[in-house]
Amino acid sequence: SQQGEEDPQALSIQEGENATMNCSYKTSINNLQWYRQNSGRGLVHLILIRSNEREKHSGRLRVTLDTSKKSSSLLITASRAADTASYFCATDGYSNTGNQFYFGTGTSLTVIP
Amino acid sequence: DTEVTQTPKHLVMGMTNKKSLKCEQHMGHRAMYWYKQKAKKPPELMFVYSYEKLSINESVPSRFSPECPNSSLLNLHLHALQPEDSALYLCASSQFYTDTQYFGPGTRLTVL
């Protein structure tokens, strides 16, 4: 079963606007990662944030992590049509069977030129 | 070289066929993964190999049989699949388990 839930499920914005997507998870984690997937292709790693970090930046990406709320957000600033893709969070969490790695349900982002 | 390669790109097979999917990486990564992804769903972890040993099997049916011949190669042997097994099969590798994963482009499998 999956550990992470993302919202919104789908998001449509105009080019140049900012896009924010959220991820909630259930157990304690070592780290949380965000991946992008263009339609029917492999996933591309975007950013990794460790459990002792609260915010991380990479280019136009900003990720926050709130371990007390078990949630993370991904902000893409100044969006471009090429950002159109599905975005998944992934958690490295603890369970009674050991470390488990799960992807969230994903957010489908459409950036309209 | 930060690439994970997968072959074939597409595969169509009947329910009585035996086929194999292949995955290769030359990044020196010690963890390799197989995922199954249905349309508009997140990838579901199937198997993890860590240091060439099967460390995670997420209750996958025995008609899927993984194999890790060496640290660079990962195979997924398929036998007697069902139509509901049709999906995109993704391979990934990482330095260590749960580290940043590098994904291949996937194999689109159709079971007739």
Short mmCIF file of N, CA, C and O in Angstrom, two decimals, chain B residues 16-92:
data_model
loop_
_atom_site.label_atom_id
_atom_site.label_comp_id
_atom_site.label_asym_id
_atom_site.label_seq_id
_atom_site.Cartn_x
_atom_site.Cartn_y
_atom_site.Cartn_z
N THR B 16 0.65 -17.67 -22.43
CA THR B 16 1.46 -18.88 -22.27
C THR B 16 2.94 -18.63 -22.55
O THR B 16 3.76 -19.52 -22.41
N ASN B 17 3.28 -17.42 -22.95
CA ASN B 17 4.67 -17.12 -23.31
C ASN B 17 5.56 -16.98 -22.10
O ASN B 17 5.10 -16.71 -20.98
N LYS B 18 6.87 -17.13 -22.36
CA LYS B 18 7.90 -16.78 -21.38
C LYS B 18 8.78 -15.71 -22.00
O LYS B 18 9.29 -15.90 -23.12
N LYS B 19 8.94 -14.62 -21.31
CA LYS B 19 9.78 -13.53 -21.80
C LYS B 19 10.57 -12.95 -20.64
O LYS B 19 10.28 -13.24 -19.47
N SER B 20 11.54 -12.11 -20.97
CA SER B 20 12.34 -11.45 -19.93
C SER B 20 12.51 -9.97 -20.24
O SER B 20 12.65 -9.59 -21.41
N LEU B 21 12.48 -9.18 -19.19
CA LEU B 21 12.82 -7.76 -19.29
C LEU B 21 14.22 -7.58 -18.74
O LEU B 21 14.61 -8.24 -17.76
N LYS B 22 14.97 -6.67 -19.37
CA LYS B 22 16.35 -6.46 -18.93
C LYS B 22 16.58 -5.01 -18.54
O LYS B 22 16.00 -4.09 -19.12
N CYS B 23 17.47 -4.83 -17.58
CA CYS B 23 17.81 -3.50 -17.08
C CYS B 23 19.31 -3.47 -16.81
O CYS B 23 19.87 -4.45 -16.30
N GLU B 24 19.94 -2.36 -17.15
CA GLU B 24 21.39 -2.26 -16.96
C GLU B 24 21.77 -0.86 -16.50
O GLU B 24 21.20 0.13 -16.96
N GLN B 25 22.72 -0.78 -15.58
CA GLN B 25 23.27 0.50 -15.14
C GLN B 25 24.77 0.35 -14.91
O GLN B 25 25.22 -0.72 -14.50
N HIS B 26 25.49 1.43 -15.17
CA HIS B 26 26.95 1.41 -15.00
C HIS B 26 27.39 2.56 -14.11
O HIS B 26 28.43 3.17 -14.35
N MET B 27 26.56 2.85 -13.11
CA MET B 27 26.89 3.93 -12.19
C MET B 27 27.49 3.40 -10.89
O MET B 27 27.72 4.17 -9.96
N GLY B 28 27.68 2.08 -10.81
CA GLY B 28 28.23 1.51 -9.59
C GLY B 28 27.22 1.45 -8.45
O GLY B 28 27.60 1.29 -7.29
N HIS B 29 25.94 1.59 -8.79
CA HIS B 29 24.91 1.55 -7.76
C HIS B 29 24.74 0.15 -7.22
O HIS B 29 24.84 -0.84 -7.96
N ARG B 30 24.45 0.06 -5.92
CA ARG B 30 24.34 -1.24 -5.28
C ARG B 30 22.91 -1.66 -5.01
O ARG B 30 22.67 -2.75 -4.48
N ALA B 31 21.95 -0.79 -5.34
CA ALA B 31 20.54 -1.15 -5.19
C ALA B 31 19.86 -1.01 -6.53
O ALA B 31 20.08 -0.04 -7.27
N MET B 32 19.04 -2.00 -6.87
CA MET B 32 18.27 -1.96 -8.10
C MET B 32 16.85 -2.38 -7.81
O MET B 32 16.59 -3.22 -6.94
N TYR B 33 15.91 -1.81 -8.59
CA TYR B 33 14.49 -1.93 -8.28
C TYR B 33 13.69 -2.28 -9.53
O TYR B 33 14.01 -1.83 -10.63
N TRP B 34 12.61 -3.01 -9.32
CA TRP B 34 11.57 -3.17 -10.34
C TRP B 34 10.28 -2.57 -9.80
O TRP B 34 9.88 -2.85 -8.66
N TYR B 35 9.63 -1.77 -10.66
CA TYR B 35 8.34 -1.19 -10.35
C TYR B 35 7.36 -1.57 -11.46
O TYR B 35 7.72 -1.70 -12.62
N LYS B 36 6.09 -1.62 -11.08
CA LYS B 36 4.99 -1.77 -12.03
C LYS B 36 4.15 -0.51 -11.94
O LYS B 36 3.83 -0.04 -10.83
N GLN B 37 3.79 0.04 -13.10
CA GLN B 37 2.97 1.25 -13.08
C GLN B 37 1.82 1.12 -14.07
O GLN B 37 2.03 0.93 -15.27
N LYS B 38 0.61 1.23 -13.54
CA LYS B 38 -0.59 1.26 -14.38
C LYS B 38 -0.88 2.72 -14.73
O LYS B 38 -0.42 3.66 -14.07
N ALA B 39 -1.68 2.89 -15.77
CA ALA B 39 -1.97 4.23 -16.27
C ALA B 39 -2.57 5.11 -15.17
O ALA B 39 -3.47 4.70 -14.43
N LYS B 40 -2.04 6.33 -15.07
CA LYS B 40 -2.52 7.35 -14.14
C LYS B 40 -2.40 6.92 -12.66
O LYS B 40 -3.12 7.42 -11.80
N LYS B 41 -1.48 6.01 -12.40
CA LYS B 41 -1.22 5.55 -11.03
C LYS B 41 0.26 5.74 -10.72
O LYS B 41 1.08 5.84 -11.62
N PRO B 42 0.61 5.78 -9.43
CA PRO B 42 2.05 5.86 -9.10
C PRO B 42 2.72 4.52 -9.30
O PRO B 42 2.06 3.48 -9.36
N PRO B 43 4.04 4.54 -9.41
CA PRO B 43 4.77 3.25 -9.51
C PRO B 43 4.56 2.45 -8.22
O PRO B 43 4.56 2.99 -7.12
N GLU B 44 4.41 1.13 -8.40
CA GLU B 44 4.31 0.22 -7.26
C GLU B 44 5.57 -0.62 -7.20
O GLU B 44 5.93 -1.29 -8.17
N LEU B 45 6.21 -0.58 -6.06
CA LEU B 45 7.45 -1.35 -5.90
C LEU B 45 7.15 -2.84 -5.95
O LEU B 45 6.23 -3.33 -5.29
N MET B 46 7.96 -3.55 -6.75
CA MET B 46 7.82 -5.01 -6.84
C MET B 46 8.97 -5.69 -6.09
O MET B 46 8.73 -6.53 -5.23
N PHE B 47 10.19 -5.39 -6.50
CA PHE B 47 11.37 -6.06 -5.94
C PHE B 47 12.49 -5.04 -5.74
O PHE B 47 12.61 -4.07 -6.49
N VAL B 48 13.32 -5.31 -4.74
CA VAL B 48 14.54 -4.55 -4.52
C VAL B 48 15.70 -5.53 -4.36
O VAL B 48 15.60 -6.49 -3.59
N TYR B 49 16.76 -5.27 -5.09
CA TYR B 49 18.02 -5.99 -4.88
C TYR B 49 19.00 -5.02 -4.26
O TYR B 49 19.19 -3.90 -4.74
N SER B 50 19.63 -5.46 -3.19
CA SER B 50 20.65 -4.67 -2.53
C SER B 50 21.91 -5.51 -2.46
O SER B 50 21.86 -6.63 -1.91
N TYR B 51 22.99 -5.02 -3.02
CA TYR B 51 24.23 -5.79 -3.10
C TYR B 51 23.97 -7.17 -3.69
O TYR B 51 24.43 -8.18 -3.19
N GLU B 52 23.19 -7.17 -4.77
CA GLU B 52 22.91 -8.36 -5.59
C GLU B 52 22.09 -9.41 -4.85
O GLU B 52 21.94 -10.53 -5.35
N LYS B 53 21.55 -9.05 -3.70
CA LYS B 53 20.69 -9.98 -2.98
C LYS B 53 19.27 -9.41 -2.95
O LYS B 53 19.07 -8.21 -2.73
N LEU B 54 18.29 -10.28 -3.14
CA LEU B 54 16.89 -9.86 -3.09
C LEU B 54 16.57 -9.47 -1.65
O LEU B 54 16.60 -10.30 -0.76
N SER B 55 16.26 -8.19 -1.46
CA SER B 55 16.01 -7.74 -0.09
C SER B 55 14.54 -7.43 0.15
O SER B 55 14.08 -7.45 1.29
N ILE B 56 13.81 -7.11 -0.90
CA ILE B 56 12.39 -6.83 -0.75
C ILE B 56 11.62 -7.48 -1.90
O ILE B 56 11.98 -7.35 -3.06
N ASN B 57 10.58 -8.19 -1.54
CA ASN B 57 9.64 -8.76 -2.49
C ASN B 57 8.26 -8.37 -1.98
O ASN B 57 7.81 -8.89 -0.96
N GLU B 58 7.62 -7.46 -2.68
CA GLU B 58 6.36 -6.91 -2.18
C GLU B 58 5.18 -7.81 -2.55
O GLU B 58 4.24 -7.39 -3.22
N SER B 59 5.27 -9.06 -2.11
CA SER B 59 4.17 -10.02 -2.32
C SER B 59 3.76 -10.10 -3.79
O SER B 59 2.57 -10.07 -4.12
N VAL B 60 4.76 -10.18 -4.64
CA VAL B 60 4.50 -10.23 -6.07
C VAL B 60 4.22 -11.69 -6.47
O VAL B 60 4.90 -12.60 -6.00
N PRO B 61 3.24 -11.92 -7.35
CA PRO B 61 2.95 -13.30 -7.77
C PRO B 61 4.17 -13.97 -8.39
O PRO B 61 5.02 -13.32 -9.01
N SER B 62 4.22 -15.29 -8.26
CA SER B 62 5.41 -16.04 -8.70
C SER B 62 5.57 -16.07 -10.21
O SER B 62 6.62 -16.50 -10.71
N ARG B 63 4.57 -15.61 -10.95
CA ARG B 63 4.74 -15.53 -12.40
C ARG B 63 5.74 -14.43 -12.79
O ARG B 63 6.15 -14.34 -13.94
N PHE B 64 6.12 -13.60 -11.82
CA PHE B 64 7.21 -12.64 -11.99
C PHE B 64 8.41 -13.15 -11.20
O PHE B 64 8.31 -13.35 -9.98
N SER B 65 9.54 -13.31 -11.88
CA SER B 65 10.72 -13.86 -11.21
C SER B 65 11.92 -12.96 -11.48
O SER B 65 12.39 -12.87 -12.61
N PRO B 66 12.43 -12.27 -10.45
CA PRO B 66 13.57 -11.38 -10.68
C PRO B 66 14.88 -12.14 -10.62
O PRO B 66 14.99 -13.21 -10.02
N GLU B 67 15.89 -11.53 -11.22
CA GLU B 67 17.23 -12.12 -11.20
C GLU B 67 18.24 -10.99 -11.29
O GLU B 67 18.06 -10.06 -12.08
N CYS B 68 19.29 -11.08 -10.50
CA CYS B 68 20.36 -10.08 -10.54
C CYS B 68 21.67 -10.80 -10.81
O CYS B 68 22.35 -11.21 -9.86
N PRO B 69 22.05 -11.00 -12.07
CA PRO B 69 23.25 -11.77 -12.41
C PRO B 69 24.55 -11.13 -11.90
O PRO B 69 25.49 -11.84 -11.57
N ASN B 70 24.57 -9.79 -11.89
CA ASN B 70 25.73 -9.08 -11.34
C ASN B 70 25.29 -7.69 -10.93
O ASN B 70 24.12 -7.33 -11.08
N SER B 71 26.21 -6.89 -10.45
CA SER B 71 25.83 -5.60 -9.86
C SER B 71 25.31 -4.61 -10.88
O SER B 71 24.74 -3.59 -10.51
N SER B 72 25.48 -4.88 -12.17
CA SER B 72 25.05 -3.94 -13.21
C SER B 72 23.76 -4.35 -13.89
O SER B 72 23.15 -3.55 -14.59
N LEU B 73 23.36 -5.59 -13.72
CA LEU B 73 22.24 -6.13 -14.50
C LEU B 73 21.11 -6.58 -13.60
O LEU B 73 21.33 -7.13 -12.51
N LEU B 74 19.90 -6.37 -14.10
CA LEU B 74 18.70 -6.84 -13.40
C LEU B 74 17.74 -7.35 -14.45
O LEU B 74 17.50 -6.68 -15.46
N ASN B 75 17.25 -8.55 -14.25
CA ASN B 75 16.27 -9.13 -15.16
C ASN B 75 14.95 -9.36 -14.45
O ASN B 75 14.90 -9.52 -13.22
N LEU B 76 13.88 -9.38 -15.23
CA LEU B 76 12.58 -9.77 -14.71
C LEU B 76 12.02 -10.80 -15.67
O LEU B 76 11.71 -10.48 -16.82
N HIS B 77 11.93 -12.04 -15.21
CA HIS B 77 11.43 -13.13 -16.04
C HIS B 77 9.92 -13.24 -15.86
O HIS B 77 9.41 -13.20 -14.74
N LEU B 78 9.24 -13.38 -16.99
CA LEU B 78 7.78 -13.36 -17.02
C LEU B 78 7.27 -14.69 -17.57
O LEU B 78 7.76 -15.17 -18.60
N HIS B 79 6.30 -15.25 -16.89
CA HIS B 79 5.75 -16.54 -17.35
C HIS B 79 4.29 -16.65 -16.93
O HIS B 79 3.95 -16.38 -15.79
N ALA B 80 3.46 -17.04 -17.89
CA ALA B 80 2.04 -17.25 -17.62
C ALA B 80 1.38 -16.01 -17.05
O ALA B 80 0.64 -16.07 -16.05
N LEU B 81 1.63 -14.88 -17.68
CA LEU B 81 1.05 -13.63 -17.20
C LEU B 81 -0.42 -13.54 -17.56
O LEU B 81 -0.93 -14.25 -18.43
N GLN B 82 -1.10 -12.64 -16.87
CA GLN B 82 -2.51 -12.37 -17.10
C GLN B 82 -2.67 -11.01 -17.77
O GLN B 82 -1.79 -10.14 -17.65
N PRO B 83 -3.79 -10.80 -18.44
CA PRO B 83 -4.01 -9.49 -19.09
C PRO B 83 -3.89 -8.32 -18.11
O PRO B 83 -3.40 -7.24 -18.50
N GLU B 84 -4.26 -8.52 -16.86
CA GLU B 84 -4.16 -7.42 -15.89
C GLU B 84 -2.71 -7.08 -15.52
O GLU B 84 -2.46 -6.09 -14.83
N ASP B 85 -1.77 -7.90 -15.98
CA ASP B 85 -0.35 -7.58 -15.76
C ASP B 85 0.17 -6.57 -16.78
O ASP B 85 1.32 -6.12 -16.68
N SER B 86 -0.65 -6.23 -17.75
CA SER B 86 -0.26 -5.22 -18.74
C SER B 86 -0.02 -3.90 -18.01
O SER B 86 -0.88 -3.44 -17.24
N ALA B 87 1.15 -3.32 -18.24
CA ALA B 87 1.53 -2.11 -17.51
C ALA B 87 2.87 -1.63 -18.04
O ALA B 87 3.49 -2.26 -18.90
N LEU B 88 3.33 -0.51 -17.50
CA LEU B 88 4.69 -0.02 -17.73
C LEU B 88 5.56 -0.57 -16.61
O LEU B 88 5.25 -0.40 -15.43
N TYR B 89 6.64 -1.26 -16.98
CA TYR B 89 7.55 -1.82 -15.98
C TYR B 89 8.82 -0.98 -15.97
O TYR B 89 9.50 -0.83 -16.98
N LEU B 90 9.08 -0.43 -14.81
CA LEU B 90 10.19 0.50 -14.64
C LEU B 90 11.30 -0.13 -13.81
O LEU B 90 11.03 -0.78 -12.80
N CYS B 91 12.51 0.10 -14.25
CA CYS B 91 13.69 -0.31 -13.48
C CYS B 91 14.35 0.95 -12.94
O CYS B 91 14.30 2.01 -13.60
N ALA B 92 14.94 0.86 -11.78
CA ALA B 92 15.65 2.00 -11.21
C ALA B 92 16.87 1.49 -10.45
O ALA B 92 16.94 0.31 -10.08
#
